[in-house]
């Protein structure tokens, strides 16, 4: 009998939790600010408990479920799906360059460095799908090309799985760190990802099902674009007309972030996208 390492919610959840914990973050929040935010959070919770007359069985189920979110490693997933979009929104109002979007739970720094014209690492079965060519320029706000800018690109495969969060995939599958040429240009060949389904076998997925919601994100590419002296952009690109594009469970689409690839005469889907970076 062979054992197939199939992706599980607890596997991807714990991989995301371990990676996040490894990074160790701090924030310079004052006691006064912490108190103000916590007081309001608790007041909101208090108000909804009274308004809905939340029962003891409901309270105990909530407690049990929160414990399972932690044990399943799903705090990154749960928070990034339901909370991060508001954090991104309030922190991007002053930027004039390319729109940002949420980072999500599956970014991994240190993907293989690739030249401006490149193909992402992929398996033969990925390569069997229609090629997607994403090309364009990284510029400043005046449109001047930024040579040597860094584009980190990561996305799911045609089954919706991310490398390092699904045990059957090679470490850096469909992940790369691309360096723009001297005029800021890049041309990356990859494949179009499938829509992403929140794992249905974990607490986040069970909650979504219990509430009668759907667990889908539209197909998307994740990007982090940086250049010295510029504000880094973390964003996502989506596919016009795709499933879930107007009903993302993570509320992270924006009209400025839609791609509409065209089939070229070699049978590849080709699309251009330029990234404009704000000054630091
Ligand atoms: C994803 O792939 C994602 O991008 C987000 C934001 C949440 C869960 C899975
Ligand atoms: Fe994603």
Coordinates of C-alpha atoms and ligand atoms in Angstrom, one line a residue:
X1 CA 0.0 0.0 0.0
X2 CA 1.3 3.5 -0.8
X3 CA 0.7 6.5 1.3
X4 CA -0.3 9.6 -0.5
X5 CA 0.6 12.8 1.2
X6 CA -2.6 14.6 0.5
X7 CA -3.1 18.2 1.6
X8 CA -5.1 18.7 4.8
X9 CA -6.4 21.8 6.7
X10 CA -4.3 20.9 9.7
X11 CA -1.2 20.6 7.5
X12 CA -1.5 23.9 5.7
X13 CA -2.7 25.6 8.9
X14 CA 0.2 24.5 11.0
X15 CA 2.7 25.3 8.2
X16 CA 1.3 28.8 8.0
X17 CA 1.3 29.2 11.8
X18 CA 4.9 27.9 12.2
X19 CA 6.2 30.2 9.4
X20 CA 4.4 33.2 11.0
X21 CA 5.6 32.5 14.5
X22 CA 9.2 32.1 13.2
X23 CA 9.2 35.7 12.0
X24 CA 8.6 37.4 15.4
X25 CA 6.8 40.8 15.0
X26 CA 6.6 43.8 17.3
X27 CA 4.6 47.0 17.3
X28 CA 5.1 50.2 19.2
X29 CA 1.6 50.4 20.6
X30 CA 1.2 52.6 23.7
X31 CA -0.7 51.3 26.7
X32 CA -3.3 54.1 26.1
X33 CA -3.8 53.0 22.5
X34 CA -4.0 49.3 23.4
X35 CA -6.5 50.1 26.1
X36 CA -8.7 52.2 23.8
X37 CA -8.8 49.5 21.1
X38 CA -9.4 46.7 23.5
X39 CA -12.1 48.6 25.3
X40 CA -13.9 49.2 22.0
X41 CA -13.5 45.6 20.9
X42 CA -14.9 44.3 24.2
X43 CA -17.8 46.8 24.0
X44 CA -18.6 45.6 20.5
X45 CA -18.6 42.0 21.8
X46 CA -20.7 42.9 24.8
X47 CA -23.3 44.7 22.6
X48 CA -23.7 41.8 20.2
X49 CA -24.1 39.3 23.1
X50 CA -26.9 41.4 24.5
X51 CA -28.5 42.1 21.2
X52 CA -28.6 38.5 20.2
X53 CA -29.0 37.0 23.7
X54 CA -26.1 34.6 23.0
X55 CA -26.8 31.3 24.9
X56 CA -24.5 29.2 27.1
X57 CA -24.4 26.4 24.5
X58 CA -23.4 28.9 21.9
X59 CA -20.8 30.4 24.2
X60 CA -19.3 26.9 24.9
X61 CA -19.3 26.0 21.2
X62 CA -17.5 29.3 20.4
X63 CA -14.9 28.5 23.1
X64 CA -14.4 25.0 21.7
X65 CA -14.2 26.3 18.2
X66 CA -11.6 29.0 19.1
X67 CA -9.5 26.3 20.7
X68 CA -9.7 24.2 17.5
X69 CA -8.7 27.2 15.3
X70 CA -5.5 27.4 17.4
X71 CA -4.9 23.6 17.4
X72 CA -5.5 23.4 13.6
X73 CA -3.0 26.3 13.1
X74 CA -5.8 28.3 11.4
X75 CA -5.3 31.7 13.0
X76 CA -3.4 33.0 10.0
X77 CA -6.1 31.7 7.6
X78 CA -9.0 33.0 9.7
X79 CA -7.5 36.4 10.3
X80 CA -6.3 37.0 6.8
X81 CA -9.6 35.9 5.2
X82 CA -11.9 38.0 7.5
X83 CA -9.8 40.8 9.0
X84 CA -6.7 41.7 6.9
X85 CA -8.7 43.5 4.1
X86 CA -9.7 46.2 6.6
X87 CA -6.1 46.6 7.9
X88 CA -4.9 46.9 4.3
X89 CA -7.6 49.5 3.5
X90 CA -6.9 51.8 6.4
X91 CA -3.1 51.6 5.8
X92 CA -3.1 52.3 2.1
X93 CA -5.1 55.5 1.8
X94 CA -2.0 57.8 1.4
X95 CA -0.4 55.8 -1.5
X96 CA -0.9 56.8 -5.1
X97 CA 0.8 54.0 -6.9
X98 CA -0.5 50.5 -7.7
X99 CA -3.3 49.4 -5.4
X100 CA -2.3 46.9 -2.7
X101 CA -4.3 43.9 -1.5
X102 CA -3.9 41.4 1.4
X103 CA -0.8 39.3 1.8
X104 CA -2.7 36.2 3.0
X105 CA -1.2 33.3 4.9
X106 CA 1.0 31.7 2.2
X107 CA 3.8 34.2 1.5
X108 CA 7.3 32.7 1.9
X109 CA 10.4 34.9 1.6
X110 CA 13.5 33.7 -0.2
X111 CA 12.0 32.1 -3.4
X112 CA 14.6 31.3 -6.1
X113 CA 16.0 34.4 -7.8
X114 CA 15.1 34.6 -11.5
X115 CA 16.0 37.0 -14.3
X116 CA 13.6 39.6 -15.8
X117 CA 12.5 37.1 -18.5
X118 CA 11.8 33.8 -16.8
X119 CA 9.5 30.9 -16.1
X120 CA 8.4 30.1 -12.6
X121 CA 9.6 26.7 -11.2
X122 CA 6.8 24.2 -12.0
X123 CA 6.2 20.5 -12.4
X124 CA 5.5 18.8 -15.7
X125 CA 1.8 18.5 -14.8
X126 CA 1.7 22.3 -14.2
X127 CA 3.5 22.9 -17.5
X128 CA 0.8 20.9 -19.3
X129 CA -1.7 23.7 -18.7
X130 CA -1.9 26.8 -20.9
X131 CA 1.0 29.1 -20.3
X132 CA 0.2 32.5 -18.8
X133 CA 2.7 35.3 -19.6
X134 CA 2.6 38.3 -17.3
X135 CA 4.8 41.2 -18.5
X136 CA 5.2 44.8 -17.9
X137 CA 7.3 47.4 -16.0
X138 CA 8.0 48.5 -12.5
X139 CA 8.2 52.3 -12.3
X140 CA 8.2 55.2 -9.9
X141 CA 5.1 57.5 -9.8
X142 CA 6.3 59.5 -12.8
X143 CA 6.6 56.3 -14.9
X144 CA 10.4 56.1 -14.9
X145 CA 11.5 52.5 -15.0
X146 CA 13.1 50.9 -11.9
X147 CA 15.9 48.6 -13.0
X148 CA 16.8 45.9 -10.5
X149 CA 13.4 46.1 -8.8
X150 CA 12.3 42.9 -7.1
X151 CA 9.0 41.1 -7.9
X152 CA 8.2 38.2 -5.6
X153 CA 5.4 36.2 -7.1
X154 CA 3.6 33.3 -5.5
X155 CA 0.4 31.5 -6.5
X156 CA -1.7 28.3 -6.3
X157 CA -1.5 25.6 -8.9
X158 CA -4.4 24.4 -11.2
X159 CA -5.8 22.5 -8.2
X160 CA -5.7 25.5 -5.8
X161 CA -2.7 24.3 -3.8
X162 CA 0.3 26.4 -2.7
X163 CA 3.8 24.9 -2.4
X164 CA 5.1 24.6 1.2
X165 CA 1.4 24.4 2.4
X166 CA 0.6 21.1 0.6
X167 CA 3.0 18.2 1.1
X168 CA 2.9 16.8 -2.4
X169 CA 4.4 19.9 -4.1
X170 CA 8.1 20.8 -4.6
X171 CA 9.4 23.4 -2.2
X172 CA 9.4 26.4 -4.5
X173 CA 6.7 25.4 -7.0
X174 CA 5.1 28.5 -8.6
X175 CA 7.2 30.8 -6.5
X176 CA 9.9 33.1 -7.7
X177 CA 11.9 36.3 -6.9
X178 CA 12.2 38.1 -10.2
X179 CA 14.7 41.0 -10.9
X180 CA 13.6 43.6 -13.4
X181 CA 16.0 44.6 -16.3
X182 CA 17.8 47.9 -16.4
X183 CA 14.6 49.6 -17.7
X184 CA 12.3 48.1 -15.1
X185 CA 10.8 45.5 -17.5
X186 CA 9.9 41.9 -16.7
X187 CA 8.2 39.0 -18.4
X188 CA 7.2 36.0 -16.3
X189 CA 5.8 32.8 -17.7
X190 CA 3.6 30.7 -15.4
X191 CA 0.2 29.1 -15.5
X192 CA -3.2 30.5 -14.4
X193 CA -4.0 29.3 -10.8
X194 CA -7.4 27.8 -9.9
X195 CA -9.8 29.6 -7.6
X196 CA -8.8 28.9 -3.9
X197 CA -11.2 27.0 -1.6
X198 CA -10.7 27.5 2.2
X199 CA -10.1 23.9 3.4
X200 CA -13.5 22.4 4.3
X201 CA -11.9 19.9 6.8
X202 CA -10.8 22.6 9.3
X203 CA -12.5 24.9 11.8
X204 CA -12.5 27.9 9.4
X205 CA -14.2 25.9 6.6
X206 CA -16.6 24.3 9.1
X207 CA -17.6 27.7 10.4
X208 CA -18.2 29.0 6.8
X209 CA -20.3 26.0 6.0
X210 CA -22.2 26.3 9.3
X211 CA -23.1 29.9 8.5
X212 CA -24.2 29.0 4.9
X213 CA -21.5 31.1 3.3
X214 CA -19.2 29.9 0.5
X215 CA -15.5 29.1 1.0
X216 CA -14.1 30.5 -2.3
X217 CA -11.5 33.1 -3.4
X218 CA -11.3 34.0 -7.1
X219 CA -8.1 32.8 -8.9
X220 CA -5.3 35.2 -8.0
X221 CA -1.6 35.9 -8.2
X222 CA 0.2 37.2 -5.2
X223 CA 2.9 39.8 -5.6
X224 CA 5.3 41.8 -3.5
X225 CA 7.2 44.5 -5.4
X226 CA 10.1 46.4 -3.9
X227 CA 12.8 48.8 -5.0
X228 CA 15.3 50.7 -2.8
X229 CA 13.8 54.0 -1.5
X230 CA 10.3 53.0 -2.5
X231 CA 7.3 51.8 -0.5
X232 CA 6.9 48.0 -1.0
X233 CA 3.7 46.9 -2.6
X234 CA 1.9 43.7 -1.5
X235 CA -0.9 43.0 -3.9
X236 CA -2.9 40.4 -5.9
X237 CA -3.9 40.2 -9.5
X238 CA -7.2 38.6 -10.5
X239 CA -8.8 37.4 -13.8
X240 CA -11.7 39.5 -15.3
X241 CA -14.9 37.5 -15.5
X242 CA -13.5 34.6 -13.4
X243 CA -15.6 32.7 -10.8
X244 CA -16.0 34.4 -7.4
X245 CA -14.5 37.7 -8.8
X246 CA -17.4 39.7 -7.3
X247 CA -17.8 37.5 -4.2
X248 CA -14.4 36.9 -2.7
X249 CA -14.7 35.3 0.8
X250 CA -11.7 37.4 1.8
X251 CA -13.1 40.7 0.4
X252 CA -9.7 41.4 -1.3
X253 CA -10.5 42.2 -5.0
X254 CA -10.3 45.7 -6.5
X255 CA -11.2 46.8 -10.0
X256 CA -7.7 48.1 -10.6
X257 CA -6.3 44.6 -10.0
X258 CA -8.1 42.7 -12.8
X259 CA -6.2 41.1 -15.7
X260 CA -7.8 40.2 -19.0
X261 CA -5.3 37.9 -20.7
X262 CA -5.5 37.4 -24.5
X263 CA -4.5 34.2 -26.3
X264 CA -1.6 34.9 -28.6
X265 CA -0.8 33.0 -31.8
X266 CA 1.4 30.5 -29.9
X267 CA -1.5 29.5 -27.7
X268 CA -0.3 31.3 -24.6
X269 CA -2.4 33.7 -22.5
X270 CA -0.6 37.0 -22.4
X271 CA -1.3 40.1 -20.3
X272 CA 0.6 43.3 -19.3
X273 CA 0.6 44.9 -15.9
X274 CA 2.8 47.8 -14.7
X275 CA 3.6 48.5 -11.1
X276 CA 4.0 52.1 -9.9
X277 CA 5.8 52.4 -6.5
X278 CA 5.3 55.3 -4.1
X279 CA 8.4 56.9 -2.6
X280 CA 9.2 55.6 0.9
Ligands
LIG1 C1 -5.3 32.5 0.2 O1 -4.8 31.9 -0.9 C2 -5.3 33.8 0.3 O2 -4.8 34.5 -0.7 C3 -5.9 34.4 1.4 C4 -6.0 35.8 1.5 C5 -6.5 33.6 2.4 C6 -6.5 32.3 2.3 C7 -5.9 31.7 1.2
LIG2 FE1 -3.8 33.2 -2.1

